[in-house]
Amino acid sequence: MSLDSMLDTALLSPRVFDDCIAWTSSLNMNDICGILFVTILTASIWYYFSPPRQRLVPGIPVIGDAGSKERIRNRERFQHGSQAMLAEGYFHNNVGGGFFYVPSPLGERLMIPVGYLEDLKTAPVGKVDFVGTFIEMFEGKYTTFGSRSTLHPRTVKADLNQHLPDVMQSVQDEIVEAFDQIFPKCSEEEWTEVPLVDVITRIVARVSSRMFGGRELSRNSSWVAASIAFAIDGYAGAQKLKKYPEFLKPLAARLIPEVRVLAKYHREAERAALPMLAERKRTGERPKDLLSWMQDAAVDEETDHRFIARILLKISFAAIHTTAGANSQLIFDLCAHPELIPLVREEYGRVVDEDGKIGKKGFFQMHVMDSIMKESQRFNPLLLITFERIIIEDWRLSDGFVIPAHITIGVPAQAIAMDPKLYPKPETFDGLRFAKLRQTTNDPATKGKAQFVAANPQSMAFGYGRHACPGRFFAGDEIKAITMYLLNNYDIKFAEGQARPKSLEVETQFLPDHAATILCKKRRIA
């Protein structure tokens, strides 16, 4: 009998203990010392790398909880069934004051009522960690996804949002060229099948790169390819790493091809950005793009050009794939509701400038398109849970409730978006829902909450508070511009009998189906 099999059955058969004694008596001292060394080393590594044990608050329900075995099964279920679990917690658990736990592979996550957002939105990152959740979600310790640097959010808030009208003029030039080079060639007579998510991702990568570093960066095919591959391989590598216990991840990361290749993309980012940064430093030229603004805003270690280049690569992951996902979901919804397409085309005709571009005022006046975007986001947000935070130490809320340390909190954003108390007939897709809301009120606050970029307790797709997505204003205008170029130049539809593709659940992420296609035909424009 082997030692492994003895250990596996020891709890089932008392006689195994005698077998173990007999087996160990046959070992010499070197064998015993070796076994003890391996055992102690393994235990030490496990203790060092294992996450701290969670303390659950008594009285707070755990979704699907019926004992430890059932909870383990529910943690596995969360990987591809989180939407239903979160809806169950939000709608069917009235005990616990609105709190509930949802089992996940990372342990039980505490979902908090939106009434506590004000208590938590300004909490210090060192105690209520916002960045840590992103790093944890994408195994950032090994994939390099995520950064604790504030350079990029500072720059986006202070510079990009301020100069957005100017940036969007050049971005719209890039959209024309990106469609010409990337979008499949279509005729006016026959429908062409288009792999939507892949095509939109490549277009968004080009267009976003125009904002990142101007025409020089958007025309750098190696950079554009690296920015896309960095996200794809990093995401795949993270999913593989999640299958390993924490103490084995340092070793596994060295063996997983998708993780090992990420260093190549960092080198590609440096090859693209370093010459640009050096030339701008030499000449003093300061174009209106993110690279230039980061160069000016950098302090201390941020001034290292390699640091800026690597930050740019990380921003590309957040900017490109979130925008491409939202844009793809929007186009799927327009194909599912073709009656909306003439409305946005007519609206575009009212707001477009003489040169065929949308200006600052025009983007704001696109209430119909904005409403459809927000309704699409309500059904298919990128994240099912937002406002995620890791509680570093016990945190007391204003009413005395204490959130225990070493637990992840969040808000079930998509479940909230389906609440009939907030959204009448929530299961009905009403593309004009928010446009009608803006028309029927004179309250500026209500009008503001009806916008796509709004971040409030009833609309949590972009988070809330000081850590709400700072790039959502650029993303909103970018999606409008890309979608309107598509609709003005192409007719779109689903194939006969094709249903609107279902989104894919990967733990807290809600992703468009990359395998789904639409049909496109070149549009005859009089």
Short mmCIF file of C-alpha atoms in Angstrom, two decimals:
data_model
loop_
_atom_site.label_atom_id
_atom_site.label_comp_id
_atom_site.label_asym_id
_atom_site.label_seq_id
_atom_site.Cartn_x
_atom_site.Cartn_y
_atom_site.Cartn_z
CA MET A 1 0.00 0.00 0.00
CA SER A 2 1.37 3.43 -0.92
CA LEU A 3 1.54 6.33 1.53
CA ASP A 4 -0.92 8.36 -0.62
CA SER A 5 -3.56 5.65 -0.56
CA MET A 6 -3.10 5.22 3.17
CA LEU A 7 -3.71 8.91 3.76
CA ASP A 8 -6.73 8.91 1.45
CA THR A 9 -8.47 6.09 3.34
CA ALA A 10 -7.24 6.68 6.87
CA LEU A 11 -10.45 8.32 8.00
CA LEU A 12 -12.51 5.42 6.64
CA SER A 13 -10.59 2.47 8.11
CA PRO A 14 -9.03 2.41 11.63
CA ARG A 15 -6.83 -0.52 10.55
CA VAL A 16 -4.94 1.80 8.20
CA PHE A 17 -3.19 3.33 11.21
CA ASP A 18 -1.54 -0.01 11.94
CA ASP A 19 -0.51 -0.27 8.27
CA CYS A 20 1.10 3.18 8.46
CA ILE A 21 3.07 2.20 11.55
CA ALA A 22 4.31 -0.93 9.81
CA TRP A 23 5.23 1.05 6.69
CA THR A 24 7.16 3.74 8.58
CA SER A 25 9.08 1.13 10.56
CA SER A 26 10.64 -0.03 7.30
CA LEU A 27 12.10 3.43 6.59
CA ASN A 28 15.60 4.48 7.51
CA MET A 29 16.44 7.79 9.15
CA ASN A 30 17.32 9.52 5.86
CA ASP A 31 13.93 8.57 4.42
CA ILE A 32 12.12 9.92 7.47
CA CYS A 33 14.12 13.17 7.46
CA GLY A 34 13.37 13.66 3.78
CA ILE A 35 9.65 13.12 4.28
CA LEU A 36 9.61 15.51 7.24
CA PHE A 37 11.50 18.14 5.25
CA VAL A 38 9.10 17.94 2.30
CA THR A 39 6.09 18.00 4.64
CA ILE A 40 7.33 21.03 6.58
CA LEU A 41 8.33 22.86 3.38
CA THR A 42 4.95 22.21 1.77
CA ALA A 43 3.08 23.30 4.88
CA SER A 44 5.18 26.45 5.14
CA ILE A 45 4.62 27.39 1.50
CA TRP A 46 0.90 26.70 1.85
CA TYR A 47 0.68 28.84 4.99
CA TYR A 48 2.65 31.71 3.43
CA PHE A 49 0.74 31.89 0.16
CA SER A 50 -2.76 30.95 1.33
CA PRO A 51 -5.20 33.82 1.71
CA PRO A 52 -6.24 34.74 5.26
CA ARG A 53 -9.26 32.85 6.54
CA GLN A 54 -12.57 34.65 6.09
CA ARG A 55 -14.85 35.51 8.99
CA LEU A 56 -18.50 35.47 7.96
CA VAL A 57 -20.94 37.77 9.72
CA PRO A 58 -23.60 35.73 11.58
CA GLY A 59 -27.10 36.16 10.20
CA ILE A 60 -26.04 37.13 6.66
CA PRO A 61 -27.40 34.54 4.20
CA VAL A 62 -25.10 32.65 1.84
CA ILE A 63 -26.66 31.93 -1.55
CA GLY A 64 -27.41 28.23 -2.00
CA ASP A 65 -25.87 27.40 1.35
CA ALA A 66 -26.78 23.99 2.68
CA GLY A 67 -23.54 22.94 4.30
CA SER A 68 -19.86 22.98 3.42
CA LYS A 69 -20.13 20.50 0.51
CA GLU A 70 -22.94 22.46 -1.12
CA ARG A 71 -21.01 25.69 -0.65
CA ILE A 72 -18.03 24.21 -2.50
CA ARG A 73 -20.33 23.23 -5.38
CA ASN A 74 -21.77 26.75 -5.43
CA ARG A 75 -18.29 28.23 -5.63
CA GLU A 76 -17.81 26.18 -8.79
CA ARG A 77 -21.26 27.16 -10.04
CA PHE A 78 -20.34 30.83 -9.70
CA GLN A 79 -17.76 30.49 -12.47
CA HIS A 80 -20.44 30.24 -15.17
CA GLY A 81 -23.70 30.83 -13.31
CA SER A 82 -23.06 33.97 -11.33
CA GLN A 83 -25.87 36.02 -12.90
CA ALA A 84 -28.63 33.79 -11.50
CA MET A 85 -26.92 33.53 -8.11
CA LEU A 86 -26.66 37.30 -7.78
CA ALA A 87 -30.26 37.78 -8.86
CA GLU A 88 -31.34 35.21 -6.27
CA GLY A 89 -29.44 37.07 -3.58
CA TYR A 90 -30.75 40.49 -4.56
CA PHE A 91 -34.41 39.62 -5.11
CA HIS A 92 -35.14 36.68 -2.81
CA ASN A 93 -33.15 37.29 0.37
CA ASN A 94 -34.94 39.73 2.63
CA VAL A 95 -33.02 38.82 5.77
CA GLY A 96 -29.66 40.24 6.76
CA GLY A 97 -30.59 43.86 6.10
CA GLY A 98 -30.00 43.55 2.37
CA PHE A 99 -26.56 41.99 2.75
CA PHE A 100 -25.86 38.55 1.30
CA TYR A 101 -22.88 36.38 0.53
CA VAL A 102 -22.36 34.81 -2.87
CA PRO A 103 -19.95 31.82 -3.00
CA SER A 104 -17.10 32.20 -5.49
CA PRO A 105 -13.75 30.52 -6.13
CA LEU A 106 -12.16 33.30 -4.05
CA GLY A 107 -14.47 32.59 -1.14
CA GLU A 108 -17.75 34.15 -0.08
CA ARG A 109 -18.10 37.70 -1.47
CA LEU A 110 -20.23 40.08 0.58
CA MET A 111 -22.79 41.99 -1.47
CA ILE A 112 -23.67 45.28 0.18
CA PRO A 113 -26.84 47.41 -0.10
CA VAL A 114 -26.37 50.62 -2.10
CA GLY A 115 -27.28 52.62 0.99
CA TYR A 116 -23.74 52.06 2.26
CA LEU A 117 -22.00 53.42 -0.84
CA GLU A 118 -21.57 56.86 0.70
CA ASP A 119 -19.80 55.29 3.68
CA LEU A 120 -17.35 53.46 1.45
CA LYS A 121 -16.72 55.62 -1.63
CA THR A 122 -14.05 57.78 0.04
CA ALA A 123 -12.47 55.06 2.18
CA PRO A 124 -8.65 54.98 1.94
CA VAL A 125 -7.30 52.46 -0.57
CA GLY A 126 -4.93 51.10 2.06
CA LYS A 127 -7.89 49.89 4.12
CA VAL A 128 -10.64 49.38 1.54
CA ASP A 129 -8.67 48.32 -1.51
CA PHE A 130 -10.13 49.18 -4.92
CA VAL A 131 -7.11 48.27 -7.05
CA GLY A 132 -6.58 44.89 -5.40
CA THR A 133 -9.83 43.49 -6.78
CA PHE A 134 -8.73 44.11 -10.37
CA ILE A 135 -5.29 42.61 -9.72
CA GLU A 136 -6.96 39.62 -8.08
CA MET A 137 -9.51 39.18 -10.89
CA PHE A 138 -6.81 39.01 -13.56
CA GLU A 139 -3.99 37.48 -11.49
CA GLY A 140 -2.09 40.74 -11.88
CA LYS A 141 0.85 39.57 -9.76
CA TYR A 142 1.76 37.29 -12.68
CA THR A 143 0.01 38.79 -15.73
CA THR A 144 0.98 42.41 -14.85
CA PHE A 145 -2.67 43.43 -15.32
CA GLY A 146 -3.52 46.33 -13.05
CA SER A 147 -1.36 49.01 -11.50
CA ARG A 148 -1.36 50.98 -8.26
CA SER A 149 0.03 54.00 -10.05
CA THR A 150 -2.39 56.93 -10.21
CA LEU A 151 -0.71 58.45 -13.27
CA HIS A 152 -3.27 57.28 -15.82
CA PRO A 153 -6.48 58.06 -13.87
CA ARG A 154 -5.06 61.47 -12.94
CA THR A 155 -4.25 62.19 -16.57
CA VAL A 156 -7.58 60.98 -17.91
CA LYS A 157 -9.53 63.12 -15.43
CA ALA A 158 -7.39 66.24 -15.75
CA ASP A 159 -6.48 66.20 -19.44
CA LEU A 160 -8.37 63.74 -21.62
CA ASN A 161 -11.81 64.73 -20.37
CA GLN A 162 -10.94 68.41 -20.67
CA HIS A 163 -9.69 68.07 -24.26
CA LEU A 164 -12.23 65.47 -25.35
CA PRO A 165 -13.84 67.58 -28.15
CA ASP A 166 -10.45 68.09 -29.84
CA VAL A 167 -9.48 64.44 -29.39
CA MET A 168 -12.74 63.22 -30.91
CA GLN A 169 -12.11 65.15 -34.13
CA SER A 170 -8.94 63.16 -34.89
CA VAL A 171 -10.54 59.98 -33.56
CA GLN A 172 -13.31 60.29 -36.15
CA ASP A 173 -10.68 60.57 -38.90
CA GLU A 174 -9.17 57.34 -37.60
CA ILE A 175 -12.55 55.59 -37.64
CA VAL A 176 -12.88 56.19 -41.38
CA GLU A 177 -9.44 54.76 -42.11
CA ALA A 178 -9.84 51.86 -39.66
CA PHE A 179 -13.10 50.74 -41.28
CA ASP A 180 -11.52 51.01 -44.72
CA GLN A 181 -8.60 48.76 -43.72
CA ILE A 182 -10.21 46.37 -41.20
CA PHE A 183 -13.91 45.94 -41.93
CA PRO A 184 -14.68 43.08 -44.35
CA LYS A 185 -15.36 44.22 -47.90
CA CYS A 186 -19.09 44.27 -48.58
CA SER A 187 -21.07 44.85 -51.74
CA GLU A 188 -24.40 46.59 -52.18
CA GLU A 189 -26.00 43.42 -53.55
CA GLU A 190 -24.99 40.60 -51.21
CA TRP A 191 -24.88 40.17 -47.46
CA THR A 192 -21.45 39.44 -45.94
CA GLU A 193 -20.96 37.53 -42.69
CA VAL A 194 -18.89 39.53 -40.19
CA PRO A 195 -17.29 38.15 -36.98
CA LEU A 196 -18.42 41.18 -35.03
CA VAL A 197 -16.45 41.12 -31.78
CA ASP A 198 -13.13 40.44 -33.50
CA VAL A 199 -13.66 43.20 -36.09
CA ILE A 200 -14.89 45.78 -33.57
CA THR A 201 -12.00 44.96 -31.23
CA ARG A 202 -9.45 45.65 -33.98
CA ILE A 203 -11.20 48.89 -34.95
CA VAL A 204 -11.39 50.07 -31.34
CA ALA A 205 -7.70 49.23 -30.88
CA ARG A 206 -6.79 51.44 -33.83
CA VAL A 207 -9.12 54.24 -32.81
CA SER A 208 -8.11 54.19 -29.14
CA SER A 209 -4.44 54.22 -30.13
CA ARG A 210 -5.09 57.49 -31.95
CA MET A 211 -6.09 58.94 -28.57
CA PHE A 212 -3.18 57.23 -26.80
CA GLY A 213 -0.39 58.50 -29.02
CA GLY A 214 -1.72 60.17 -32.14
CA ARG A 215 -1.43 59.00 -35.72
CA GLU A 216 2.09 57.64 -35.20
CA LEU A 217 0.90 55.12 -32.63
CA SER A 218 -2.36 54.17 -34.37
CA ARG A 219 -0.39 53.41 -37.56
CA ASN A 220 2.10 51.22 -35.69
CA SER A 221 0.74 47.79 -36.59
CA SER A 222 3.10 46.02 -34.17
CA TRP A 223 1.84 48.13 -31.26
CA VAL A 224 -1.82 47.63 -32.22
CA ALA A 225 -1.35 43.87 -32.51
CA ALA A 226 0.51 43.74 -29.19
CA SER A 227 -2.17 45.76 -27.40
CA ILE A 228 -4.83 43.29 -28.54
CA ALA A 229 -2.77 40.15 -27.89
CA PHE A 230 -1.69 41.39 -24.46
CA ALA A 231 -5.31 41.33 -23.31
CA ILE A 232 -6.20 38.03 -24.99
CA ASP A 233 -3.15 36.11 -23.73
CA GLY A 234 -3.22 37.78 -20.31
CA TYR A 235 -6.87 36.92 -19.84
CA ALA A 236 -6.32 33.30 -20.94
CA GLY A 237 -3.26 33.02 -18.71
CA ALA A 238 -5.20 34.35 -15.73
CA GLN A 239 -7.96 31.78 -16.21
CA LYS A 240 -5.38 28.98 -16.28
CA LEU A 241 -3.64 30.33 -13.17
CA LYS A 242 -6.92 30.34 -11.26
CA LYS A 243 -6.95 26.54 -11.45
CA TYR A 244 -3.87 26.34 -9.22
CA PRO A 245 -3.67 26.83 -5.44
CA GLU A 246 -2.02 30.08 -4.44
CA PHE A 247 1.27 28.51 -3.36
CA LEU A 248 1.76 26.87 -6.79
CA LYS A 249 1.00 29.97 -8.90
CA PRO A 250 4.59 31.35 -8.92
CA LEU A 251 5.74 28.09 -10.50
CA ALA A 252 2.72 27.71 -12.79
CA ALA A 253 3.16 31.26 -14.12
CA ARG A 254 6.62 30.31 -15.39
CA LEU A 255 5.19 27.36 -17.31
CA ILE A 256 1.96 28.74 -18.78
CA PRO A 257 2.72 29.95 -22.36
CA GLU A 258 0.11 32.75 -22.29
CA VAL A 259 1.73 34.24 -19.18
CA ARG A 260 5.30 33.82 -20.39
CA VAL A 261 4.58 35.62 -23.68
CA LEU A 262 3.39 38.80 -21.92
CA ALA A 263 6.97 40.03 -21.52
CA LYS A 264 7.18 40.21 -25.32
CA TYR A 265 4.25 42.61 -25.43
CA HIS A 266 5.88 44.84 -22.83
CA ARG A 267 8.98 45.01 -25.03
CA GLU A 268 6.77 45.88 -28.01
CA ALA A 269 5.15 48.68 -26.02
CA GLU A 270 8.58 50.05 -25.19
CA ARG A 271 9.69 49.88 -28.84
CA ALA A 272 6.61 51.87 -29.82
CA ALA A 273 6.52 54.46 -27.03
CA LEU A 274 10.14 55.13 -26.06
CA PRO A 275 11.19 56.81 -29.33
CA MET A 276 8.08 58.97 -29.25
CA LEU A 277 8.68 60.04 -25.67
CA ALA A 278 12.35 60.75 -26.34
CA GLU A 279 11.57 62.86 -29.41
CA ARG A 280 8.91 64.83 -27.56
CA LYS A 281 11.32 65.47 -24.72
CA ARG A 282 13.95 66.66 -27.18
CA THR A 283 11.67 68.99 -29.17
CA GLY A 284 9.25 70.05 -26.45
CA GLU A 285 6.35 69.09 -28.73
CA ARG A 286 3.18 68.30 -26.80
CA PRO A 287 0.40 66.84 -28.97
CA LYS A 288 -3.02 66.42 -27.42
CA ASP A 289 -2.80 62.72 -26.62
CA LEU A 290 -2.56 60.55 -23.53
CA LEU A 291 1.12 59.76 -23.95
CA SER A 292 2.00 63.44 -23.93
CA TRP A 293 -0.22 64.22 -20.95
CA MET A 294 1.26 61.36 -18.93
CA GLN A 295 4.76 62.56 -19.77
CA ASP A 296 3.90 66.00 -18.38
CA ALA A 297 2.08 64.72 -15.29
CA ALA A 298 4.65 62.08 -14.28
CA VAL A 299 6.50 62.46 -10.97
CA ASP A 300 9.25 60.48 -9.28
CA GLU A 301 9.45 56.92 -10.68
CA GLU A 302 6.66 57.71 -13.14
CA THR A 303 9.08 59.84 -15.17
CA ASP A 304 10.91 56.70 -16.34
CA HIS A 305 9.87 56.34 -19.99
CA ARG A 306 9.74 52.56 -19.63
CA PHE A 307 7.28 52.99 -16.80
CA ILE A 308 5.06 55.16 -19.01
CA ALA A 309 5.29 52.68 -21.89
CA ARG A 310 4.18 49.81 -19.66
CA ILE A 311 1.37 51.85 -18.16
CA LEU A 312 0.19 52.60 -21.70
CA LEU A 313 -0.01 48.87 -22.42
CA LYS A 314 -2.08 48.30 -19.29
CA ILE A 315 -4.40 51.17 -20.20
CA SER A 316 -4.87 49.61 -23.63
CA PHE A 317 -6.29 46.49 -22.00
CA ALA A 318 -8.84 48.49 -20.00
CA ALA A 319 -9.74 50.90 -22.80
CA ILE A 320 -9.83 48.62 -25.83
CA HIS A 321 -11.59 45.52 -24.61
CA THR A 322 -14.17 47.20 -22.40
CA THR A 323 -15.17 49.58 -25.20
CA ALA A 324 -15.16 46.85 -27.82
CA GLY A 325 -17.34 44.67 -25.59
CA ALA A 326 -19.90 47.43 -25.00
CA ASN A 327 -19.88 48.40 -28.68
CA SER A 328 -20.43 44.80 -29.79
CA GLN A 329 -23.33 44.37 -27.36
CA LEU A 330 -24.88 47.58 -28.72
CA ILE A 331 -24.66 46.37 -32.32
CA PHE A 332 -26.17 43.01 -31.35
CA ASP A 333 -29.07 44.88 -29.77
CA LEU A 334 -29.56 47.07 -32.84
CA CYS A 335 -29.74 43.94 -34.99
CA ALA A 336 -32.27 42.50 -32.55
CA HIS A 337 -34.32 45.73 -32.67
CA PRO A 338 -33.95 47.01 -36.25
CA GLU A 339 -36.79 49.49 -35.75
CA LEU A 340 -34.34 51.63 -33.78
CA ILE A 341 -31.85 52.02 -36.63
CA PRO A 342 -33.82 54.62 -38.65
CA LEU A 343 -34.23 56.67 -35.47
CA VAL A 344 -30.50 56.97 -34.81
CA ARG A 345 -29.75 57.63 -38.47
CA GLU A 346 -32.26 60.49 -38.45
CA GLU A 347 -30.79 61.81 -35.21
CA TYR A 348 -27.29 61.71 -36.66
CA GLY A 349 -28.48 63.76 -39.62
CA ARG A 350 -29.59 66.49 -37.22
CA VAL A 351 -26.37 66.72 -35.21
CA VAL A 352 -23.58 66.07 -37.76
CA ASP A 353 -21.40 68.98 -38.87
CA GLU A 354 -20.86 70.02 -42.48
CA ASP A 355 -17.62 68.07 -42.58
CA GLY A 356 -19.41 64.87 -41.61
CA LYS A 357 -18.18 64.85 -38.01
CA ILE A 358 -19.96 65.01 -34.69
CA GLY A 359 -18.92 67.92 -32.48
CA LYS A 360 -19.12 68.39 -28.71
CA LYS A 361 -22.68 69.68 -28.86
CA GLY A 362 -23.68 66.97 -31.33
CA PHE A 363 -22.49 64.13 -29.09
CA PHE A 364 -24.49 65.57 -26.20
CA GLN A 365 -27.61 65.94 -28.35
CA MET A 366 -27.65 62.27 -29.41
CA HIS A 367 -30.28 61.36 -26.83
CA VAL A 368 -31.70 58.42 -28.82
CA MET A 369 -28.35 56.75 -29.38
CA ASP A 370 -27.32 57.46 -25.79
CA SER A 371 -30.56 55.89 -24.54
CA ILE A 372 -30.07 52.72 -26.62
CA MET A 373 -26.50 52.45 -25.36
CA LYS A 374 -27.63 52.70 -21.76
CA GLU A 375 -30.42 50.15 -22.24
CA SER A 376 -27.94 47.78 -23.91
CA GLN A 377 -25.59 48.28 -20.98
CA ARG A 378 -28.44 47.64 -18.51
CA PHE A 379 -28.98 44.17 -19.98
CA ASN A 380 -25.35 43.34 -20.72
CA PRO A 381 -22.88 45.22 -18.49
CA LEU A 382 -19.24 44.23 -18.69
CA LEU A 383 -19.28 43.31 -14.99
CA LEU A 384 -22.10 41.73 -13.01
CA ILE A 385 -20.56 43.05 -9.79
CA THR A 386 -19.08 46.53 -9.48
CA PHE A 387 -17.76 48.67 -6.63
CA GLU A 388 -15.61 45.71 -5.61
CA ARG A 389 -13.24 46.32 -2.71
CA ILE A 390 -10.97 44.10 -0.61
CA ILE A 391 -11.41 44.94 3.07
CA ILE A 392 -7.89 45.05 4.51
CA GLU A 393 -8.90 45.51 8.14
CA ASP A 394 -12.23 45.48 9.98
CA TRP A 395 -14.27 48.41 8.64
CA ARG A 396 -17.08 49.98 10.63
CA LEU A 397 -19.98 51.53 8.70
CA SER A 398 -21.93 54.56 9.91
CA ASP A 399 -24.67 52.45 11.52
CA GLY A 400 -22.16 50.33 13.44
CA PHE A 401 -22.13 47.31 11.10
CA VAL A 402 -18.59 45.94 10.88
CA ILE A 403 -17.33 44.37 7.66
CA PRO A 404 -14.69 41.79 8.65
CA ALA A 405 -11.17 42.01 7.24
CA HIS A 406 -9.95 39.80 4.39
CA ILE A 407 -13.22 39.74 2.48
CA THR A 408 -14.22 41.12 -0.92
CA ILE A 409 -17.31 43.30 -1.08
CA GLY A 410 -19.28 44.50 -4.08
CA VAL A 411 -22.63 45.59 -5.47
CA PRO A 412 -24.71 43.29 -7.74
CA ALA A 413 -24.91 45.90 -10.52
CA GLN A 414 -26.78 43.86 -13.14
CA ALA A 415 -29.35 42.62 -10.62
CA ILE A 416 -30.00 46.22 -9.56
CA ALA A 417 -30.47 47.16 -13.22
CA MET A 418 -33.29 44.59 -13.41
CA ASP A 419 -35.15 45.88 -10.35
CA PRO A 420 -38.78 46.73 -11.31
CA LYS A 421 -38.87 49.34 -8.54
CA LEU A 422 -36.20 51.26 -10.46
CA TYR A 423 -37.01 50.29 -14.06
CA PRO A 424 -40.62 49.51 -15.02
CA LYS A 425 -40.92 46.27 -17.03
CA PRO A 426 -37.22 45.61 -16.61
CA GLU A 427 -37.21 42.42 -18.73
CA THR A 428 -38.40 44.41 -21.77
CA PHE A 429 -35.69 45.99 -23.91
CA ASP A 430 -36.86 49.57 -24.47
CA GLY A 431 -34.25 51.44 -26.48
CA LEU A 432 -36.00 54.75 -25.85
CA ARG A 433 -36.43 54.19 -22.10
CA PHE A 434 -33.90 56.82 -21.05
CA ALA A 435 -34.61 59.24 -23.88
CA LYS A 436 -38.24 59.37 -22.74
CA LEU A 437 -37.12 59.90 -19.17
CA ARG A 438 -35.05 62.92 -20.23
CA GLN A 439 -38.01 64.30 -22.17
CA THR A 440 -40.52 63.96 -19.34
CA THR A 441 -38.58 65.75 -16.60
CA ASN A 442 -37.19 69.21 -15.99
CA ASP A 443 -35.05 68.01 -13.11
CA PRO A 444 -31.36 68.33 -14.12
CA ALA A 445 -30.37 65.56 -11.71
CA THR A 446 -32.85 63.12 -13.24
CA LYS A 447 -31.72 64.06 -16.75
CA GLY A 448 -28.12 63.46 -15.71
CA LYS A 449 -28.87 60.04 -14.26
CA ALA A 450 -30.47 59.02 -17.56
CA GLN A 451 -27.21 59.44 -19.48
CA PHE A 452 -25.01 56.53 -20.57
CA VAL A 453 -22.02 57.84 -18.60
CA ALA A 454 -23.98 58.28 -15.36
CA ALA A 455 -22.58 56.55 -12.28
CA ASN A 456 -25.09 56.44 -9.42
CA PRO A 457 -26.63 53.86 -7.05
CA GLN A 458 -29.30 52.97 -9.64
CA SER A 459 -26.78 52.65 -12.49
CA MET A 460 -23.57 51.00 -11.35
CA ALA A 461 -22.02 49.73 -14.61
CA PHE A 462 -19.20 52.30 -14.35
CA GLY A 463 -18.85 51.99 -10.60
CA TYR A 464 -19.46 54.87 -8.22
CA GLY A 465 -17.59 57.59 -6.38
CA ARG A 466 -14.02 58.70 -6.92
CA HIS A 467 -13.06 55.37 -8.50
CA ALA A 468 -15.84 55.40 -11.09
CA CYS A 469 -14.37 54.75 -14.54
CA PRO A 470 -12.65 58.03 -15.54
CA GLY A 471 -12.54 57.07 -19.23
CA ARG A 472 -16.28 56.55 -19.62
CA PHE A 473 -16.78 59.94 -21.33
CA PHE A 474 -14.28 59.11 -24.07
CA ALA A 475 -15.68 55.57 -24.36
CA GLY A 476 -19.23 56.92 -24.75
CA ASP A 477 -18.30 59.27 -27.58
CA GLU A 478 -16.10 56.65 -29.22
CA ILE A 479 -18.93 54.08 -29.25
CA LYS A 480 -21.35 56.63 -30.70
CA ALA A 481 -18.92 57.61 -33.45
CA ILE A 482 -18.03 54.03 -34.41
CA THR A 483 -21.63 52.83 -34.38
CA MET A 484 -22.89 55.76 -36.45
CA TYR A 485 -20.17 55.26 -39.06
CA LEU A 486 -21.24 51.60 -39.30
CA LEU A 487 -24.94 52.43 -39.59
CA ASN A 488 -24.42 55.21 -42.14
CA ASN A 489 -22.33 53.07 -44.42
CA TYR A 490 -23.78 49.58 -43.94
CA ASP A 491 -27.06 47.80 -43.43
CA ILE A 492 -26.86 45.23 -40.65
CA LYS A 493 -28.99 42.30 -39.53
CA PHE A 494 -28.92 38.82 -38.07
CA ALA A 495 -29.07 35.78 -40.31
CA GLU A 496 -32.51 34.23 -40.80
CA GLY A 497 -33.58 32.54 -37.58
CA GLN A 498 -30.62 33.84 -35.59
CA ALA A 499 -31.37 35.01 -32.05
CA ARG A 500 -29.55 37.74 -30.20
CA PRO A 501 -26.32 36.08 -28.93
CA LYS A 502 -26.25 35.36 -25.22
CA SER A 503 -23.49 36.90 -23.16
CA LEU A 504 -20.89 34.61 -21.61
CA GLU A 505 -20.56 34.46 -17.83
CA VAL A 506 -17.02 34.14 -16.49
CA GLU A 507 -17.32 34.72 -12.76
CA THR A 508 -18.12 38.45 -12.44
CA GLN A 509 -17.53 39.19 -16.14
CA PHE A 510 -20.35 39.29 -18.70
CA LEU A 511 -18.78 39.08 -22.14
CA PRO A 512 -20.15 39.27 -25.70
CA ASP A 513 -20.05 36.02 -27.65
CA HIS A 514 -16.85 36.17 -29.72
CA ALA A 515 -18.13 33.45 -32.04
CA ALA A 516 -21.31 35.33 -32.98
CA THR A 517 -21.64 36.94 -36.41
CA ILE A 518 -23.90 39.48 -38.08
CA LEU A 519 -24.65 40.13 -41.75
CA CYS A 520 -23.59 43.40 -43.38
CA LYS A 521 -24.23 44.94 -46.78
CA LYS A 522 -22.82 48.16 -48.22
CA ARG A 523 -25.50 50.80 -47.95
CA ARG A 524 -26.72 52.77 -50.92
CA ILE A 525 -26.53 56.44 -49.96
CA ALA A 526 -28.43 58.84 -52.25
#
